[in-house]
Amino acid sequence: MNIKEIEQLLQNVKDGQTSISSAAETLRSFPYTDLGFAKIDHHREIRTGYPEIVYCSGKTIEQIKGIFSLMAVKEKNIMGTRATPEMFEAVKSIIPEAIYYDVAKIISIKKIQSTPPDSLIGILTAGTSDIPVAEEAAITAELLGNKTIRIYDAGVAGLHRLLDKLTEIRKCKVVVVVAGMEGALPSVVGGLVDKPVIAVPTSVGYGANFGGLSALLTMLNCCAAGVTVVNIDNGFGGGFSASIINNLS
Amino acid sequence: MNIKEIEQLLQNVKDGQTSISSAAETLRSFPYTDLGFAKIDHHREIRTGYPEIVYCSGKTIEQIKGIFSLMAVKEKNIMGTRATPEMFEAVKSIIPEAIYYDVAKIISIKKIQSTPPDSLIGILTAGTSDIPVAEEAAITAELLGNKTIRIYDAGVAGLHRLLDKLTEIRKCKVVVVVAGMEGALPSVVGGLVDKPVIAVPTSVGYGANFGGLSALLTMLNCCAAGVTVVNIDNGFGGGFSASIINNLS
Amino acid sequence: MNIKEIEQLLQNVKDGQTSISSAAETLRSFPYTDLGFAKIDHHREIRTGYPEIVYCSGKTIEQIKGIFSLMAVKEKNIMGTRATPEMFEAVKSIIPEAIYYDVAKIISIKKIQSTPPDSLIGILTAGTSDIPVAEEAAITAELLGNKTIRIYDAGVAGLHRLLDKLTEIRKCKVVVVVAGMEGALPSVVGGLVDKPVIAVPTSVGYGANFGGLSALLTMLNCCAAGVTVVNIDNGFGGGFSASIINNLS
Amino acid sequence: MNIKEIEQLLQNVKDGQTSISSAAETLRSFPYTDLGFAKIDHHREIRTGYPEIVYCSGKTIEQIKGIFSLMAVKEKNIMGTRATPEMFEAVKSIIPEAIYYDVAKIISIKKIQSTPPDSLIGILTAGTSDIPVAEEAAITAELLGNKTIRIYDAGVAGLHRLLDKLTEIRKCKVVVVVAGMEGALPSVVGGLVDKPVIAVPTSVGYGANFGGLSALLTMLNCCAAGVTVVNIDNGFGGGFSASIINNLS
Amino acid sequence: MNIKEIEQLLQNVKDGQTSISSAAETLRSFPYTDLGFAKIDHHREIRTGYPEIVYCSGKTIEQIKGIFSLMAVKEKNIMGTRATPEMFEAVKSIIPEAIYYDVAKIISIKKIQSTPPDSLIGILTAGTSDIPVAEEAAITAELLGNKTIRIYDAGVAGLHRLLDKLTEIRKCKVVVVVAGMEGALPSVVGGLVDKPVIAVPTSVGYGANFGGLSALLTMLNCCAAGVTVVNIDNGFGGGFSASIINNLS
Amino acid sequence: MNIKEIEQLLQNVKDGQTSISSAAETLRSFPYTDLGFAKIDHHREIRTGYPEIVYCSGKTIEQIKGIFSLMAVKEKNIMGTRATPEMFEAVKSIIPEAIYYDVAKIISIKKIQSTPPDSLIGILTAGTSDIPVAEEAAITAELLGNKTIRIYDAGVAGLHRLLDKLTEIRKCKVVVVVAGMEGALPSVVGGLVDKPVIAVPTSVGYGANFGGLSALLTMLNCCAAGVTVVNIDNGFGGGFSASIINNLS
Amino acid sequence: MNIKEIEQLLQNVKDGQTSISSAAETLRSFPYTDLGFAKIDHHREIRTGYPEIVYCSGKTIEQIKGIFSLMAVKEKNIMGTRATPEMFEAVKSIIPEAIYYDVAKIISIKKIQSTPPDSLIGILTAGTSDIPVAEEAAITAELLGNKTIRIYDAGVAGLHRLLDKLTEIRKCKVVVVVAGMEGALPSVVGGLVDKPVIAVPTSVGYGANFGGLSALLTMLNCCAAGVTVVNIDNGFGGGFSASIINNLS
Amino acid sequence: MNIKEIEQLLQNVKDGQTSISSAAETLRSFPYTDLGFAKIDHHREIRTGYPEIVYCSGKTIEQIKGIFSLMAVKEKNIMGTRATPEMFEAVKSIIPEAIYYDVAKIISIKKIQSTPPDSLIGILTAGTSDIPVAEEAAITAELLGNKTIRIYDAGVAGLHRLLDKLTEIRKCKVVVVVAGMEGALPSVVGGLVDKPVIAVPTSVGYGANFGGLSALLTMLNCCAAGVTVVNIDNGFGGGFSASIINNLS
């Protein structure tokens, strides 16, 4: 809202074309509009089905119930990450339509259906132990209204499986690559596809992987351009970023 | 090359429509085609103007000259990152049209003009000391055929400058945020815009920033979803990833 | 006690105005007085209600009981930090008026009421998972005789809540900001208020937050001047330092 | 500016008591007022003599000159930290009244005199090698309009010097303690004085001090309550925070 | 498959000696042959008894059962590392001939007997607490078809035991040295024998051994040439590498 | 001693030029004397009462029983460190005279009484939580045949207690100082006494003490000369080193 | 061998029951045989041409000259690693036949020719910046009497070059893989070849490669079995270990 | 000075046996006496020849000159550590009898000769590159009035040299062992001698020695009891601690 628009509004108030209460309302909200908070919300309303997100870890069962019941009155989708089965049981007891993805540890409450874009998000893992993080990414992407394809256990030892699916991977608009241990898979994928690659290091491994540090550093030092990285075990972040890219037009 | 195409080729050989030597040549090269290396190159040729990239740091002047003169025979753009003025002088002595971006430390040889997409890449920095890394990102993005807007020195102390330019930033398809010290800017930007944010930590700072580790960890732990991270001081990686996203259709 | 005062005392002994035992007592204590230990205690006695503090973690139930019963004979307030419910039960069994703050994990025994200064200490958190540490800070500040206001869950995602309460925050004489994950909130608060900001990093988060290291480094590298930092999860230290500042005249 | 005030302003416009241009101006500025940026600036103007601060490190001589000449047109004090002698010469060539504190590496341009508060800021160092960082803190505090006392080289080996000056130290409203190597001095000072202690770790030392990490960790783990910490070698931050506390009323 | 072989195949198709479908099949698979995957497998088939390896840690009981039952249909040996007793019980319930090495935490299913090379692999440990890792190495080497000798608890304190067995150790073709704490044993062994030494750091120890980091760094900085290192606690990797070397002719 | 010299010596024996006992003495001392193993053992036997030491942690109950029953046949004292109550029960079931120090977690079997030197070993702690490590040091020193004095909880907050006991501390021949958190006590003690100070960092603390790293680094960077350091929580090492020094004549 | 046995042996010599040569042999072998030093030396003399090795870094020019002139009197090959051109000039001034490998920074003095084994050592690098480390490995291997093949710049971006040379690589008996940045190449090579792979991490890279830590951790966490690791930039260690393996029969 | 002594003194004042001024003087000084500072000084005066010590690193030439000229008026020995040749030249220009040990980087001014104890301090190094640190230890020990023996370059590769000198080493009362790289030498020495071993890690090495961290951790985790550790490259600390132990009676 620029100075011209403000003057016009004031002129309208002076002329009686706009009521004081209506103008006051417009003005009161503009700082936040300008700051973008309202805009983001507005944007999100248009993209129907975009969920509210709750990070459940470290919250008590009571806090979880409180937050979900507060949110459930709105006509919005809700998504809870890092949720334990106990948290889910508590949510389900007050919101029966709640669904639990146990590998991804995500609670979902779906009230509005969205139409996903045609383009695909690929979710790859190096090993089977990386699957829980990958599922967090995949379910996140799907709940945010995207189509995904999963290609799991395609690390160095199973590189031929990766190559077998290369055509399929190349169809994706963005690829999330989940890997622990040495975390070399994103380098390889980044060298083979010409699409944004989001690397998710996992804490899978032992010894000098230092809780995922090894995979994290590998991915940050990745020679293949086009690879960006999120936090260790942050499947949600990988899925969310992929969704933002997939929804670009 | 799928099984159908192979059978058709063999049928053509049997029918005499294709000579053995021609078919052999086609077949010999297909593993690599299938692996995607050729495809990538092919793809890159179509997107005219996409440069060959040389990482200059750690190479001798002689190696630099050798690599550039080898590349210069092709009708391709070339781009050398982390290049010193001495390296540039050596390249210029053999390729007079070479240009040097001294803040970004990039050598560019442009033979083919490309038509950039209409969408914009935003390049932000928290402080003025982050500008060299930001310029590496910006010049990279431009040499890869993108339009950019630069908003520098918009960190916490100059947050109003960020807010002043928010409308402009929101027009960008993807935003690269470069920050050293505490590296908090991507969190703020990620909370204000609904676009992919690529965070580039810099080694700017002292003491417990440990060569950029502080900013890197901040960005990896960023609460604002939609933020992904590249290596410390890796302006090139930030610009390259932004370009890949900006060129998605 | 300077040389003049000592000579005067000795003169008084010689003159019979002061008894030997009384003078000996005065002299015996003066090294410590000079060292300041007595002075501190004296000062604390004046500021009625200032509690004795026990760091309970790592002590056995028996040690806890012993320490509290020893202290309880004095007419002083007592405060035990990092206390488990079991420790509290043990203390309560011998000192029935003991109170337990279960979120803050603090045991309090209040014998003397103090008059708090009019000025306020603000306690902010970035997320709900940071509340236990913030409560340790808030209860500490209150037991040390201060008024507090709590503003919780005001991180990047809820920045408007922070801005909504800015007037309230600006009324505080000192602000304690508690944040985990990327720990960026103190930077933002430090840029908005002109008061001392004490940043308390928490171990909330996962992956590359490395047990709070991420938030700690962010806060230490904070660009906004006026921000100082205490140990990870050290709500007590934050509340205590805030109290010292709040009681400055 | 709440909804009541906005409605009153609009009523005044409607009634002709306030001109449209005047009201528009009031309204245009309120988001930032609300955000507090203007307020801070306003506040700073009242506190006459408060300088603009420039972090010189990592900037080119040209950037330094540009920033200082831009600032010099305002009637404000200016202060440049981490400035090399070369930077100072460049500034002095355009602003002759510029002064250089070579140990503190600070450039100062003083246009307005302020009246310092009566209370004192104490600046202590453990060793003589810590003096440059301490001087940065002391000069910063002085340029921000405070009186200081310096007590240098009072570490463990010179503990008696500290005890000799204890009365003097206790007169200070806030104490900045600068120490490298094992960084134990703030613990000792914190145990002896009942004032806020701001600990500044330095990178002085060798081997397992790891560039100041040793002193930093010592200070963060300080048992003596009332001690807060700033970044390694961050004398400016120590002096600035002390100034904010010293100016509290 | 070189260009000659391809041309011959095409000639055979043209001549009708090879059917199109047969030739297509041959050609379809050659990229992988060329990549070496098939070759490796072929090689492994020749070296009869070489097991398939499953990394069990982090997999669910259900996943373990699925993987083992899938593998068990082939006439191959199988070996599962980092397997818990529960995992073994699950495997045994479907494959009764499964054997469990409880110290090494390895499940083995042996269908084919191999003839081990005459040369020996030596497995040494510094202490008794390193034995589980050493057993993982020893059992791995044996299941891969090697003869081993074990010399345990031969660290600095028991150096004479090492010297007593030196003749025996020198008979080995390759030596695996397992050590935690300071990890100095490989340096000593590397100085005494003229054979490849594979050092396996363990997480045995406390305090500043930081989960095996101490032993790892010692081994990497080992002055004695001829020592190479695997990951902390990676007995499998040590045994596997030793086996590859022992089978070289 | 080369083959020639040996043959000459043997020839001399044969010729009667050298007596058998003289030649035997020459030969006997050249391998083991040179290595020193025998000497140490011999030395230990002379210093009656010196125990055999077993590091119990990480060993199974069966291994513990085996080791102790093997040792118990000799007329020697035995000492087991890091022993759990379960381990003690197992040892006691076969060696009834075994004693358990539960705070120090040490099992002792005493068969021979030694006469301790008159000089004292001082054991100090900064806090009460450091007592288990200090007890490990104290009991170790006592079982190795030394007299000790314990001064616990004498950290910064209780510095006057340290000063009260300074005369007593100065009587010790060597002082072991145990401290967690910031670990500053050895610096203070090292500045006050003119005796060897052995600093034992403990893992007591939280947050940025990183499992004792903070105290360890403080002690290594200790300005006070005469302070040496052992591993984190290594009370045994502190007590053992103190004993060696205390037994020097 | 105790004093009794020695005396008996001497008695037998005196009595003529044992010949001097037989007794000498028994005696000669018991100290050093047991320790092995002599054997190693002996072994090295047999394997003619095996050089003496000098680690030049950190030594003064005078020390270097002294060491080389001392060694040069023996009929042995000499090899100096990490040698600067200045060191070489100093050596050449006294030993004219000295040769300098400037990329590998190795000084060689060859007096004896050896016959290399027929088998090959492969030396691979990921990038051109890794070549100095690779040359150190290659020249070391050659000076130790081995044949090598070099395949440089075969990282992810040039993976096809690796695949092109796969047949050649497979002919090698052992492969040294040198890589900086993310260090993923050994994982890929380890998955493709069935030979011992020695991974050499380099400090090539920037930012979060932390002086080679990134590549080191990647290699230690390598999923492909058969890969062992040496110190960062330790080309010598890689070449030496490869030589030991290559000379196994 | 206990309460009895104070009362006696007061009685003497009352009785006129002691003058007020004399008693006042006695009393004034007792806190510091009690704190031990004077005592230490007194003690040091008795032990004639004990030098004042100046840590020169990080001080300016002017500061160095000032400190030395101030000290030189007293009849005391002076010793400056970490001194550059430039510092020495400056000192020599004002104190001509100053001596410089260039390898140890120590300035010495000797005014008083002391009689060293008969017992020896052994100084060992693993390699020649460790000599500067060892010389700092040796010269320190000698200037503090001790006899030393040096055994350099006795690491793993030269272990026989160590064994050759074992008798000599065993004559020492205390041994300082200096080692970089893997730092294993103190473990070996600690296993061979029954004397206090002070381990000094050095920053000699490269790659994963991380500036001496590797050797430091090795020494801290040393299995051989009786080994204590000082800071990386802290030859002075090693020599000083050895001197304190060597002077124990």
PDB file of C-alpha atoms in Angstrom, chain A residues 19-108:
ATOM      1  CA  SER A  19     -17.002   4.609   6.242  1.00  0.00           C
ATOM      2  CA  ILE A  20     -14.571   5.289   9.054  1.00  0.00           C
ATOM      3  CA  SER A  21     -14.879   1.778  10.420  1.00  0.00           C
ATOM      4  CA  SER A  22     -14.229   0.202   7.038  1.00  0.00           C
ATOM      5  CA  ALA A  23     -11.199   2.432   6.398  1.00  0.00           C
ATOM      6  CA  ALA A  24      -9.892   1.826   9.904  1.00  0.00           C
ATOM      7  CA  GLU A  25     -10.096  -1.893   9.300  1.00  0.00           C
ATOM      8  CA  THR A  26      -8.211  -1.579   6.023  1.00  0.00           C
ATOM      9  CA  LEU A  27      -5.534   0.536   7.633  1.00  0.00           C
ATOM     10  CA  ARG A  28      -5.199  -1.551  10.751  1.00  0.00           C
ATOM     11  CA  SER A  29      -4.325  -4.611   8.757  1.00  0.00           C
ATOM     12  CA  PHE A  30      -1.904  -3.067   6.356  1.00  0.00           C
ATOM     13  CA  PRO A  31       1.282  -3.288   8.382  1.00  0.00           C
ATOM     14  CA  TYR A  32       0.941  -7.021   8.514  1.00  0.00           C
ATOM     15  CA  THR A  33      -0.158  -7.195   4.914  1.00  0.00           C
ATOM     16  CA  ASP A  34       2.932  -5.239   4.100  1.00  0.00           C
ATOM     17  CA  LEU A  35       4.972  -7.553   6.236  1.00  0.00           C
ATOM     18  CA  GLY A  36       3.541 -10.370   4.273  1.00  0.00           C
ATOM     19  CA  PHE A  37       2.021 -12.461   6.997  1.00  0.00           C
ATOM     20  CA  ALA A  38      -1.539 -11.986   5.744  1.00  0.00           C
ATOM     21  CA  LYS A  39      -0.396 -12.451   2.185  1.00  0.00           C
ATOM     22  CA  ILE A  40       1.132 -15.770   2.992  1.00  0.00           C
ATOM     23  CA  ASP A  41      -2.010 -16.885   4.729  1.00  0.00           C
ATOM     24  CA  HIS A  42      -4.116 -15.620   1.841  1.00  0.00           C
ATOM     25  CA  HIS A  43      -1.904 -17.437  -0.578  1.00  0.00           C
ATOM     26  CA  ARG A  44      -2.229 -20.560   1.445  1.00  0.00           C
ATOM     27  CA  GLU A  45      -6.007 -20.352   1.490  1.00  0.00           C
ATOM     28  CA  ILE A  46      -6.067 -20.201  -2.302  1.00  0.00           C
ATOM     29  CA  ARG A  47      -3.860 -23.251  -2.586  1.00  0.00           C
ATOM     30  CA  THR A  48      -6.633 -25.243  -0.916  1.00  0.00           C
ATOM     31  CA  GLY A  49      -5.638 -28.134   1.227  1.00  0.00           C
ATOM     32  CA  TYR A  50      -2.354 -26.718   2.425  1.00  0.00           C
ATOM     33  CA  PRO A  51      -2.132 -27.979   6.018  1.00  0.00           C
ATOM     34  CA  GLU A  52      -1.238 -26.333   9.292  1.00  0.00           C
ATOM     35  CA  ILE A  53       1.897 -28.019  10.611  1.00  0.00           C
ATOM     36  CA  VAL A  54       2.636 -29.030  14.205  1.00  0.00           C
ATOM     37  CA  TYR A  55       6.111 -30.161  15.295  1.00  0.00           C
ATOM     38  CA  CYS A  56       5.077 -32.694  17.950  1.00  0.00           C
ATOM     39  CA  SER A  57       8.452 -33.765  19.360  1.00  0.00           C
ATOM     40  CA  GLY A  58       9.166 -32.434  22.839  1.00  0.00           C
ATOM     41  CA  LYS A  59       5.559 -31.481  23.494  1.00  0.00           C
ATOM     42  CA  THR A  60       3.464 -33.169  26.165  1.00  0.00           C
ATOM     43  CA  ILE A  61       0.393 -35.230  25.324  1.00  0.00           C
ATOM     44  CA  GLU A  62      -1.715 -32.466  26.860  1.00  0.00           C
ATOM     45  CA  GLN A  63      -0.102 -29.778  24.724  1.00  0.00           C
ATOM     46  CA  ILE A  64      -0.618 -31.899  21.604  1.00  0.00           C
ATOM     47  CA  LYS A  65      -4.307 -32.407  22.378  1.00  0.00           C
ATOM     48  CA  GLY A  66      -4.771 -28.717  23.064  1.00  0.00           C
ATOM     49  CA  ILE A  67      -3.115 -27.617  19.838  1.00  0.00           C
ATOM     50  CA  PHE A  68      -4.975 -30.116  17.667  1.00  0.00           C
ATOM     51  CA  SER A  69      -8.413 -29.406  19.153  1.00  0.00           C
ATOM     52  CA  LEU A  70      -7.826 -25.677  18.701  1.00  0.00           C
ATOM     53  CA  MET A  71      -6.881 -26.173  15.073  1.00  0.00           C
ATOM     54  CA  ALA A  72      -9.623 -28.677  14.345  1.00  0.00           C
ATOM     55  CA  VAL A  73     -12.379 -26.053  14.485  1.00  0.00           C
ATOM     56  CA  LYS A  74     -11.025 -24.416  11.311  1.00  0.00           C
ATOM     57  CA  GLU A  75     -11.760 -25.924   7.905  1.00  0.00           C
ATOM     58  CA  LYS A  76      -8.115 -26.686   7.334  1.00  0.00           C
ATOM     59  CA  ASN A  77      -5.910 -29.731   6.920  1.00  0.00           C
ATOM     60  CA  ILE A  78      -3.564 -30.441   9.814  1.00  0.00           C
ATOM     61  CA  MET A  79      -0.296 -32.332   9.865  1.00  0.00           C
ATOM     62  CA  GLY A  80       1.742 -33.314  12.925  1.00  0.00           C
ATOM     63  CA  THR A  81       5.375 -34.391  12.491  1.00  0.00           C
ATOM     64  CA  ARG A  82       7.622 -36.469  14.786  1.00  0.00           C
ATOM     65  CA  ALA A  83       4.513 -37.797  16.509  1.00  0.00           C
ATOM     66  CA  THR A  84       4.622 -40.888  18.695  1.00  0.00           C
ATOM     67  CA  PRO A  85       1.854 -43.512  18.611  1.00  0.00           C
ATOM     68  CA  GLU A  86       0.767 -42.222  22.056  1.00  0.00           C
ATOM     69  CA  MET A  87       0.355 -38.714  20.642  1.00  0.00           C
ATOM     70  CA  PHE A  88      -1.696 -40.112  17.799  1.00  0.00           C
ATOM     71  CA  GLU A  89      -3.962 -42.046  20.175  1.00  0.00           C
ATOM     72  CA  ALA A  90      -4.585 -38.828  22.117  1.00  0.00           C
ATOM     73  CA  VAL A  91      -5.398 -36.888  18.945  1.00  0.00           C
ATOM     74  CA  LYS A  92      -7.607 -39.671  17.590  1.00  0.00           C
ATOM     75  CA  SER A  93      -9.602 -39.730  20.837  1.00  0.00           C
ATOM     76  CA  ILE A  94     -10.781 -36.175  20.098  1.00  0.00           C
ATOM     77  CA  ILE A  95     -10.563 -36.121  16.263  1.00  0.00           C
ATOM     78  CA  PRO A  96     -11.618 -39.579  15.033  1.00  0.00           C
ATOM     79  CA  GLU A  97     -10.748 -38.933  11.373  1.00  0.00           C
ATOM     80  CA  ALA A  98      -7.068 -38.490  12.254  1.00  0.00           C
ATOM     81  CA  ILE A  99      -4.738 -40.838  10.381  1.00  0.00           C
ATOM     82  CA  TYR A 100      -1.297 -42.031  11.476  1.00  0.00           C
ATOM     83  CA  TYR A 101       1.629 -42.856   9.194  1.00  0.00           C
ATOM     84  CA  ASP A 102       3.701 -44.936  11.546  1.00  0.00           C
ATOM     85  CA  VAL A 103       6.937 -45.152   9.564  1.00  0.00           C
ATOM     86  CA  ALA A 104       6.885 -41.420   8.840  1.00  0.00           C
ATOM     87  CA  LYS A 105       5.598 -40.679  12.371  1.00  0.00           C
ATOM     88  CA  ILE A 106       3.098 -38.195  10.947  1.00  0.00           C
ATOM     89  CA  ILE A 107      -0.464 -37.485  12.084  1.00  0.00           C
ATOM     90  CA  SER A 108      -2.741 -36.184   9.329  1.00  0.00           C
TER      91      SER A 108
END
